Short mmCIF file of C-alpha atoms and ligand atoms in Angstrom, two decimals:
data_model
loop_
_atom_site.label_atom_id
_atom_site.label_comp_id
_atom_site.label_asym_id
_atom_site.label_seq_id
_atom_site.Cartn_x
_atom_site.Cartn_y
_atom_site.Cartn_z
CA MET A 1 -0.36 -0.23 0.15
CA SER A 2 1.05 3.32 -0.88
CA THR A 3 2.34 5.71 2.36
CA ALA A 4 -0.59 7.97 1.33
CA THR A 5 -3.15 5.49 1.34
CA GLU A 6 -1.70 3.97 4.85
CA LEU A 7 -1.51 7.50 5.81
CA ILE A 8 -5.39 8.64 5.39
CA HIS A 9 -6.59 4.88 6.76
CA SER A 10 -4.34 4.96 9.62
CA ILE A 11 -6.38 7.99 10.75
CA PRO A 12 -8.87 5.62 13.22
CA VAL A 13 -12.74 5.73 12.76
CA ASP A 14 -14.74 6.53 16.18
CA PRO A 15 -15.13 3.37 17.67
CA LEU A 16 -17.85 4.87 19.82
CA THR A 17 -20.20 6.90 17.12
CA GLY A 18 -18.53 5.16 13.49
CA ALA A 19 -17.57 9.83 13.55
CA ILE A 20 -15.24 9.33 9.98
CA SER A 21 -13.66 12.49 12.06
CA VAL A 22 -11.54 11.94 15.28
CA PRO A 23 -13.74 13.34 18.16
CA ILE A 24 -12.63 17.14 20.18
CA TYR A 25 -11.95 15.52 23.34
CA GLN A 26 -12.89 18.72 25.59
CA THR A 27 -12.33 17.58 28.62
CA SER A 28 -10.52 18.22 31.57
CA THR A 29 -10.68 14.82 33.86
CA PHE A 30 -12.47 11.25 32.90
CA VAL A 31 -14.98 9.69 35.49
CA GLN A 32 -13.33 6.19 37.19
CA GLU A 33 -15.50 3.22 37.92
CA ALA A 34 -12.94 3.01 40.97
CA PRO A 35 -9.66 4.39 42.61
CA GLY A 36 -7.81 4.23 39.73
CA VAL A 37 -10.23 2.27 37.39
CA ASN A 38 -10.68 3.99 34.95
CA LYS A 39 -10.59 3.77 30.60
CA GLY A 40 -6.66 4.48 30.28
CA TYR A 41 -7.26 8.15 30.73
CA ASP A 42 -7.48 10.10 34.32
CA TYR A 43 -6.41 13.58 34.05
CA ALA A 44 -5.85 15.60 30.33
CA ARG A 45 -2.26 16.71 31.24
CA SER A 46 -1.58 12.95 31.36
CA GLY A 47 -3.46 12.09 28.34
CA ASN A 48 -6.31 13.12 25.83
CA PRO A 49 -7.94 11.10 23.64
CA THR A 50 -8.06 13.33 21.09
CA ARG A 51 -4.14 14.20 21.60
CA ALA A 52 -3.24 10.50 22.00
CA THR A 53 -4.71 9.96 17.96
CA LEU A 54 -2.53 12.28 16.92
CA GLU A 55 0.40 11.27 18.97
CA GLN A 56 0.41 7.51 17.54
CA LEU A 57 -0.49 9.09 14.03
CA ILE A 58 2.94 10.68 14.53
CA ALA A 59 4.83 8.29 15.40
CA GLN A 60 3.76 5.80 12.62
CA LEU A 61 4.56 8.58 10.32
CA GLU A 62 7.96 9.10 11.53
CA LYS A 63 8.70 5.13 11.97
CA GLY A 64 8.90 5.60 15.88
CA THR A 65 7.55 3.84 19.32
CA VAL A 66 6.89 6.60 21.19
CA GLY A 67 5.38 10.16 19.38
CA LEU A 68 4.39 13.02 21.75
CA ALA A 69 2.57 16.25 21.10
CA PHE A 70 3.63 20.21 22.86
CA ALA A 71 1.87 23.14 23.52
CA SER A 72 4.55 24.47 20.39
CA GLY A 73 7.39 23.26 18.63
CA LEU A 74 9.84 25.25 20.87
CA ALA A 75 8.45 23.14 23.90
CA ALA A 76 8.81 19.89 22.27
CA ILE A 77 13.04 21.37 21.96
CA ASP A 78 12.85 22.12 25.06
CA ALA A 79 11.65 18.84 27.13
CA ILE A 80 14.77 17.20 24.74
CA VAL A 81 17.46 19.34 26.27
CA LYS A 82 15.52 18.43 29.96
CA LEU A 83 16.89 15.04 29.08
CA LEU A 84 20.67 16.48 29.53
CA GLN A 85 22.04 17.44 33.16
CA THR A 86 24.12 20.28 34.65
CA GLY A 87 27.81 19.82 32.90
CA ASP A 88 26.35 18.28 29.77
CA GLU A 89 27.35 19.58 26.23
CA ILE A 90 24.62 19.79 23.41
CA LEU A 91 26.54 19.99 20.04
CA ALA A 92 24.53 22.31 17.20
CA VAL A 93 24.60 22.77 13.64
CA ASP A 94 25.13 26.34 13.56
CA ASP A 95 22.50 27.70 10.72
CA ILE A 96 20.01 26.74 13.44
CA TYR A 97 16.88 28.03 14.08
CA GLY A 98 16.89 31.49 15.87
CA GLY A 99 14.11 30.24 19.01
CA ALA A 100 16.48 27.14 19.64
CA PHE A 101 19.36 29.30 19.98
CA ARG A 102 18.04 31.30 22.76
CA LEU A 103 16.58 28.36 24.10
CA PHE A 104 19.97 26.93 24.37
CA THR A 105 22.16 29.71 25.16
CA ASN A 106 20.08 32.36 26.89
CA VAL A 107 18.03 29.58 29.12
CA TYR A 108 20.62 26.50 29.58
CA GLU A 109 23.61 27.84 29.93
CA LYS A 110 22.92 29.19 33.24
CA PHE A 111 22.13 25.68 33.94
CA GLY A 112 24.99 24.31 33.71
CA ILE A 113 24.42 23.41 29.99
CA LYS A 114 26.86 24.30 27.03
CA VAL A 115 26.21 24.41 23.34
CA LYS A 116 29.05 24.36 20.83
CA TYR A 117 28.07 25.70 17.71
CA VAL A 118 29.29 24.56 14.44
CA ASP A 119 28.44 23.29 10.20
CA THR A 120 26.84 20.41 10.41
CA SER A 121 27.02 19.78 7.27
CA ASP A 122 30.84 18.80 6.82
CA VAL A 123 30.56 15.26 9.29
CA THR A 124 34.28 16.23 10.39
CA ASN A 125 33.74 18.99 12.78
CA LEU A 126 31.03 17.25 14.48
CA LEU A 127 34.87 14.90 14.40
CA ASP A 128 36.56 17.87 16.09
CA ALA A 129 34.06 19.64 18.97
CA ILE A 130 32.50 16.26 19.96
CA THR A 131 34.31 15.39 23.76
CA PRO A 132 32.74 12.79 26.30
CA GLN A 133 31.08 15.49 27.86
CA THR A 134 29.05 15.45 24.47
CA LYS A 135 25.29 14.03 25.04
CA LEU A 136 22.84 15.57 22.51
CA ILE A 137 24.02 16.64 18.48
CA TRP A 138 21.20 18.91 17.59
CA LEU A 139 20.93 18.52 13.68
CA GLU A 140 18.16 20.45 11.31
CA THR A 141 18.27 19.33 7.62
CA PRO A 142 17.83 21.22 5.66
CA THR A 143 18.37 24.03 8.37
CA ASN A 144 17.21 27.75 8.44
CA PRO A 145 17.42 29.27 6.36
CA THR A 146 19.90 28.92 4.79
CA LEU A 147 19.71 25.32 3.23
CA LYS A 148 22.14 23.30 4.93
CA ILE A 149 21.90 19.91 4.61
CA SER A 150 23.97 17.29 7.05
CA ASP A 151 24.51 13.95 6.60
CA ILE A 152 21.98 12.12 8.93
CA GLU A 153 23.31 8.01 8.33
CA ALA A 154 27.19 9.44 8.76
CA ILE A 155 26.01 11.38 11.95
CA GLY A 156 23.81 9.16 13.30
CA LYS A 157 26.57 7.17 12.86
CA LEU A 158 28.89 9.39 15.22
CA ALA A 159 26.97 9.53 17.70
CA LYS A 160 25.99 5.73 18.16
CA ALA A 161 29.97 5.63 18.68
CA GLN A 162 29.98 8.31 20.84
CA ASN A 163 27.03 7.09 23.04
CA CYS A 164 24.98 10.43 22.58
CA LEU A 165 21.45 11.15 21.12
CA LEU A 166 21.37 12.38 17.50
CA CYS A 167 17.63 14.88 17.73
CA VAL A 168 16.91 16.22 14.11
CA ASP A 169 14.38 19.24 14.06
CA ASN A 170 12.47 17.40 10.91
CA THR A 171 10.34 20.50 10.33
CA PHE A 172 11.37 22.14 7.13
CA ALA A 173 11.35 18.08 5.14
CA SER A 174 8.47 16.68 6.88
CA PRO A 175 7.57 13.01 7.63
CA VAL A 176 7.04 13.04 3.91
CA LEU A 177 9.93 13.93 2.52
CA GLN A 178 12.32 12.58 5.12
CA GLN A 179 12.27 9.98 7.80
CA PRO A 180 15.34 10.47 10.37
CA LEU A 181 14.43 7.98 12.93
CA ALA A 182 15.29 5.28 9.82
CA LEU A 183 18.51 6.95 8.81
CA GLY A 184 19.76 6.82 12.29
CA ALA A 185 18.52 9.42 14.77
CA ASP A 186 17.14 8.70 18.54
CA ILE A 187 15.17 11.65 18.23
CA VAL A 188 12.91 13.41 15.76
CA ILE A 189 10.70 16.79 16.83
CA HIS A 190 8.28 18.77 13.49
CA SER A 191 7.30 21.97 15.05
CA ALA A 192 3.65 21.02 13.65
CA THR A 193 2.47 25.12 13.67
CA LYS A 194 4.71 24.20 9.76
CA TYR A 195 3.77 22.24 7.12
CA LEU A 196 1.99 19.29 9.28
CA GLY A 197 -0.38 21.80 10.61
CA GLY A 198 -0.20 23.26 6.40
CA HIS A 199 -2.55 26.01 6.71
CA SER A 200 -1.38 28.86 9.30
CA ASP A 201 -4.01 28.46 12.01
CA LEU A 202 -1.65 27.59 15.40
CA ILE A 203 1.15 26.49 16.95
CA ALA A 204 2.06 23.11 17.97
CA GLY A 205 5.28 20.67 18.59
CA LEU A 206 5.67 17.11 18.39
CA VAL A 207 8.93 14.60 19.47
CA VAL A 208 8.99 10.76 18.03
CA THR A 209 11.33 8.42 19.81
CA LYS A 210 12.81 5.87 18.16
CA ASP A 211 13.23 3.62 21.58
CA ALA A 212 10.53 2.96 23.89
CA GLU A 213 12.43 3.95 27.22
CA LEU A 214 13.75 6.99 26.02
CA GLY A 215 9.56 8.38 25.08
CA ALA A 216 9.20 7.27 28.03
CA LYS A 217 11.30 9.26 29.99
CA ILE A 218 9.71 12.29 27.72
CA LYS A 219 6.56 11.28 28.35
CA TYR A 220 7.90 11.84 31.70
CA LEU A 221 9.24 14.80 31.26
CA GLN A 222 5.57 16.12 29.26
CA ASN A 223 3.03 15.72 32.09
CA ALA A 224 6.28 16.89 35.31
CA CYS A 225 6.17 19.91 32.66
CA GLY A 226 2.87 20.53 31.39
CA ASN A 227 3.65 21.86 28.38
CA ILE A 228 0.88 20.02 26.87
CA LEU A 229 -0.90 20.71 23.29
CA GLY A 230 -4.62 21.00 23.62
CA PRO A 231 -7.10 18.76 21.74
CA PHE A 232 -8.94 21.40 19.67
CA ASP A 233 -5.35 22.22 18.68
CA SER A 234 -4.61 18.37 18.26
CA TRP A 235 -6.97 17.91 16.34
CA LEU A 236 -5.98 20.64 13.79
CA VAL A 237 -3.21 19.29 13.30
CA ILE A 238 -4.31 15.59 12.53
CA ARG A 239 -6.71 17.46 9.76
CA GLY A 240 -3.64 18.90 8.17
CA ILE A 241 -1.42 15.67 8.39
CA GLU A 242 -4.56 14.04 6.54
CA THR A 243 -3.68 16.43 3.25
CA LEU A 244 0.07 16.57 3.90
CA HIS A 245 1.25 14.07 1.04
CA LEU A 246 -0.39 16.47 -1.22
CA ARG A 247 0.77 20.17 0.18
CA VAL A 248 4.17 19.06 -0.54
CA LYS A 249 4.28 17.48 -3.53
CA GLN A 250 3.09 20.59 -4.86
CA HIS A 251 5.06 22.73 -2.09
CA CYS A 252 7.72 20.65 -3.55
CA ALA A 253 7.52 21.45 -7.43
CA SER A 254 6.58 24.97 -7.29
CA ALA A 255 9.82 25.66 -4.90
CA GLN A 256 11.97 23.89 -7.65
CA THR A 257 10.23 26.42 -10.58
CA VAL A 258 10.70 29.56 -8.03
CA ALA A 259 14.18 28.28 -7.54
CA ALA A 260 15.27 27.80 -11.01
CA TYR A 261 13.78 31.27 -12.65
CA LEU A 262 16.26 33.16 -9.25
CA THR A 263 19.03 31.55 -10.37
CA GLN A 264 19.20 33.05 -13.71
CA HIS A 265 17.30 36.69 -12.23
CA PRO A 266 20.17 39.41 -12.81
CA LEU A 267 19.56 41.20 -9.56
CA VAL A 268 20.13 37.79 -7.53
CA ASP A 269 23.45 36.49 -5.95
CA LYS A 270 23.26 33.52 -4.54
CA VAL A 271 20.12 30.74 -4.46
CA PHE A 272 19.97 28.22 -1.56
CA TYR A 273 17.61 25.25 -2.15
CA PRO A 274 18.93 21.77 -1.70
CA GLY A 275 17.24 20.91 -5.62
CA LEU A 276 19.76 23.19 -7.70
CA LYS A 277 22.37 21.04 -8.79
CA THR A 278 24.78 23.30 -7.78
CA HIS A 279 23.57 23.16 -4.10
CA PRO A 280 27.14 21.61 -2.22
CA ASN A 281 25.43 19.40 -0.79
CA HIS A 282 22.56 18.07 -3.05
CA ASP A 283 23.50 14.47 -3.59
CA ILE A 284 23.21 14.36 -0.08
CA ALA A 285 19.87 15.53 0.04
CA LYS A 286 19.12 13.44 -2.65
CA LYS A 287 20.31 10.36 -1.09
CA GLN A 288 17.97 10.56 2.02
CA ALA A 289 15.07 12.49 1.44
CA LYS A 290 12.35 12.06 -1.24
CA GLY A 291 12.08 15.66 -2.47
CA PHE A 292 13.75 19.22 -1.49
CA GLY A 293 10.93 20.94 0.04
CA GLY A 294 9.24 24.67 0.10
CA ILE A 295 11.56 26.53 1.64
CA ILE A 296 13.70 28.77 -0.88
CA SER A 297 16.12 32.06 0.33
CA PHE A 298 18.46 33.90 -1.75
CA THR A 299 20.74 37.04 -1.78
CA LEU A 300 20.90 40.43 -4.06
CA LYS A 301 23.59 41.03 -5.63
CA ASN A 302 24.54 44.59 -3.60
CA ASP A 303 24.22 42.62 -0.29
CA THR A 304 22.45 45.28 1.32
CA GLU A 305 19.86 44.63 4.13
CA GLU A 306 18.46 47.72 2.32
CA ALA A 307 17.20 46.71 -0.87
CA ALA A 308 16.37 43.00 0.70
CA VAL A 309 13.95 45.24 2.82
CA GLN A 310 12.15 47.15 0.21
CA LEU A 311 11.98 43.92 -1.68
CA VAL A 312 9.95 41.64 0.74
CA THR A 313 7.37 44.87 0.90
CA LYS A 314 7.12 45.17 -2.60
CA THR A 315 5.31 41.65 -2.94
CA LYS A 316 1.53 41.32 -3.05
CA LEU A 317 0.69 37.34 -2.86
CA PHE A 318 3.93 36.96 -0.61
CA LYS A 319 2.99 38.07 2.54
CA LEU A 320 5.82 39.24 4.95
CA ALA A 321 5.36 37.29 7.96
CA GLU A 322 7.79 35.04 9.60
CA SER A 323 6.94 31.26 9.56
CA LEU A 324 6.35 28.43 6.44
CA GLY A 325 5.30 25.69 5.04
CA GLY A 326 1.21 26.48 5.42
CA ILE A 327 -1.27 27.40 1.53
CA LYS A 328 -0.47 31.55 1.52
CA SER A 329 3.47 31.62 0.33
CA LEU A 330 5.37 33.98 2.53
CA ILE A 331 8.21 36.51 1.93
CA SER A 332 10.80 37.55 5.03
CA HIS A 333 13.96 39.07 6.14
CA PRO A 334 15.87 37.27 8.77
CA ALA A 335 18.38 38.96 9.82
CA ASN A 336 15.86 41.06 10.97
CA MET A 337 13.21 39.20 11.17
CA THR A 338 13.23 35.51 12.56
CA HIS A 339 17.16 35.70 13.35
CA LYS A 340 17.50 38.89 14.89
CA SER A 341 17.86 37.19 17.94
CA ILE A 342 21.40 35.92 17.09
CA PRO A 343 24.78 38.21 17.36
CA ALA A 344 24.98 40.38 13.82
CA GLU A 345 28.57 38.39 13.75
CA LYS A 346 27.69 35.04 14.86
CA ARG A 347 24.62 35.31 12.33
CA ARG A 348 26.89 35.89 8.97
CA SER A 349 29.34 33.41 9.75
CA ALA A 350 26.34 30.86 9.74
CA GLY A 351 25.87 32.37 5.89
CA VAL A 352 22.87 34.97 7.40
CA GLN A 353 23.90 37.71 4.83
CA ASP A 354 22.09 41.12 5.28
CA SER A 355 20.02 40.30 2.11
CA LEU A 356 19.46 37.38 2.39
CA VAL A 357 15.44 36.59 1.55
CA ARG A 358 14.05 33.59 2.55
CA LEU A 359 10.56 32.35 0.62
CA SER A 360 7.69 29.99 1.74
CA ILE A 361 6.55 28.48 -1.35
CA GLY A 362 3.09 28.19 -0.66
CA LEU A 363 0.07 26.61 -2.89
CA GLU A 364 -0.10 29.18 -5.46
CA GLU A 365 -0.02 28.43 -8.70
CA ALA A 366 4.07 28.76 -9.31
CA GLU A 367 3.47 31.40 -12.54
CA ASP A 368 1.54 33.35 -10.34
CA LEU A 369 4.06 33.66 -7.71
CA LEU A 370 6.89 34.04 -10.26
CA ALA A 371 4.90 36.75 -11.89
CA ASP A 372 4.56 37.78 -8.38
CA LEU A 373 8.35 38.41 -7.34
CA GLU A 374 8.99 39.67 -11.06
CA GLN A 375 6.86 42.66 -10.69
CA ALA A 376 8.66 43.06 -7.29
CA PHE A 377 11.72 43.26 -8.65
CA ILE A 378 10.96 45.56 -11.38
CA ALA A 379 9.86 47.96 -8.28
CA ILE A 380 13.02 48.02 -6.33
CA GLN A 381 15.07 48.48 -9.49
CA GLN A 382 12.20 51.48 -10.33
CA THR A 383 13.34 52.98 -6.61
CA LYS A 384 17.09 52.51 -7.75
CA GLN A 385 17.39 54.46 -10.37
CA VAL A 386 15.08 56.75 -8.98
CA LEU A 387 17.31 57.39 -6.28
CA GLN A 388 20.29 57.76 -8.06
CA GLN A 389 18.37 60.73 -10.45
CA ALA A 390 18.13 62.16 -7.15
C1 PLP B 1 9.14 27.46 13.75
C2 PLP B 1 10.68 27.03 13.92
C3 PLP B 1 10.77 26.16 15.24
C4 PLP B 1 9.53 26.34 16.51
O1 PLP B 1 8.22 26.03 16.21
P1 PLP B 1 7.87 26.62 17.30
O2 PLP B 1 6.24 25.70 16.88
O3 PLP B 1 7.20 28.27 16.22
O4 PLP B 1 7.80 26.83 18.77
C5 PLP B 1 11.26 25.22 15.64
N1 PLP B 1 12.33 24.53 14.41
C6 PLP B 1 12.48 24.96 13.78
C7 PLP B 1 12.77 24.65 12.45
C8 PLP B 1 11.42 25.68 13.44
O5 PLP B 1 11.23 26.39 11.43
#
């Protein structure tokens, strides 16, 4: 059976009523027959049937054993960091999601957890940086926003040899394109806010582990710390996942078209998209993923913040907003938006140049997206000419 068919039919029909859509169990507690005798649920922080359906679904999609749903992607990341002890080190991808950087550095360093950031697209950088204290390797692949690709299988072997956990933030690829647990990762996390939800209408995070015992430890933290996803948002993520395969297919196809257009545009300097043969890790992306995703970033020929800011305010279909993975195309300027909390020097050395623009390709027709970008490029060129004449 194809994975799409399997996915659609893995969302259960309600055994009680036959409802074809998963019921939303909007309840805080569950009546018990006798103390401790219940139908599998006692209090909704510890477990809720709607959330449990989502948790089983994501575990199945990522080919793991335990799935857990959190109030946000960052709450999911936070639960993983809480597996560590004072003195432990995290080795993280340098081009990391800004919020994860802020959490690791500004929140956890004061508890004595050290973080080192390296370019994980070259495995030798990890070999050089790893120490006996390294207990967690943190990857995003593709990364945000420069779309670097790291070899999950090679890094998984290294993590195993060093007895440390490998966690992959799989937000950009989604399980449709990439399944890190099958490639040797121990944990996968998602900001379900993005492709899994898919409609820019919720904030949610998911964790999946390969090992049941590790999953139980994180489930303990989920209940102990209380960062759970509510039943209605769990239902919205399930509803989003129902069309994930179709959406991701279209995001990938349109992104490839837009990336090709950008590479030949005279105002564009570099284009970052793993689906381009010129991408330095195109072969690894091809080996470990079924597609290249819907995110593209690029820099402008005159690498100025001013030109990038002008461009992102001139598009009409591409809405200027943080986030990604929804049906509407978005445009953003990472240096001023998602990556503002990273110090400028560190940001630039991780490849986030001042003129870098990021696109999240939505589900509009690709030719309409090309026309929108074209009119924005023409508009900034005209402004430049006016400025030069003045
Ligand atoms: C958005 C995002 C997060 C954080 O998720 P939230 O749901 O916003 O808390 C983490 N990682 C990546 C790659 C993201 O894009």
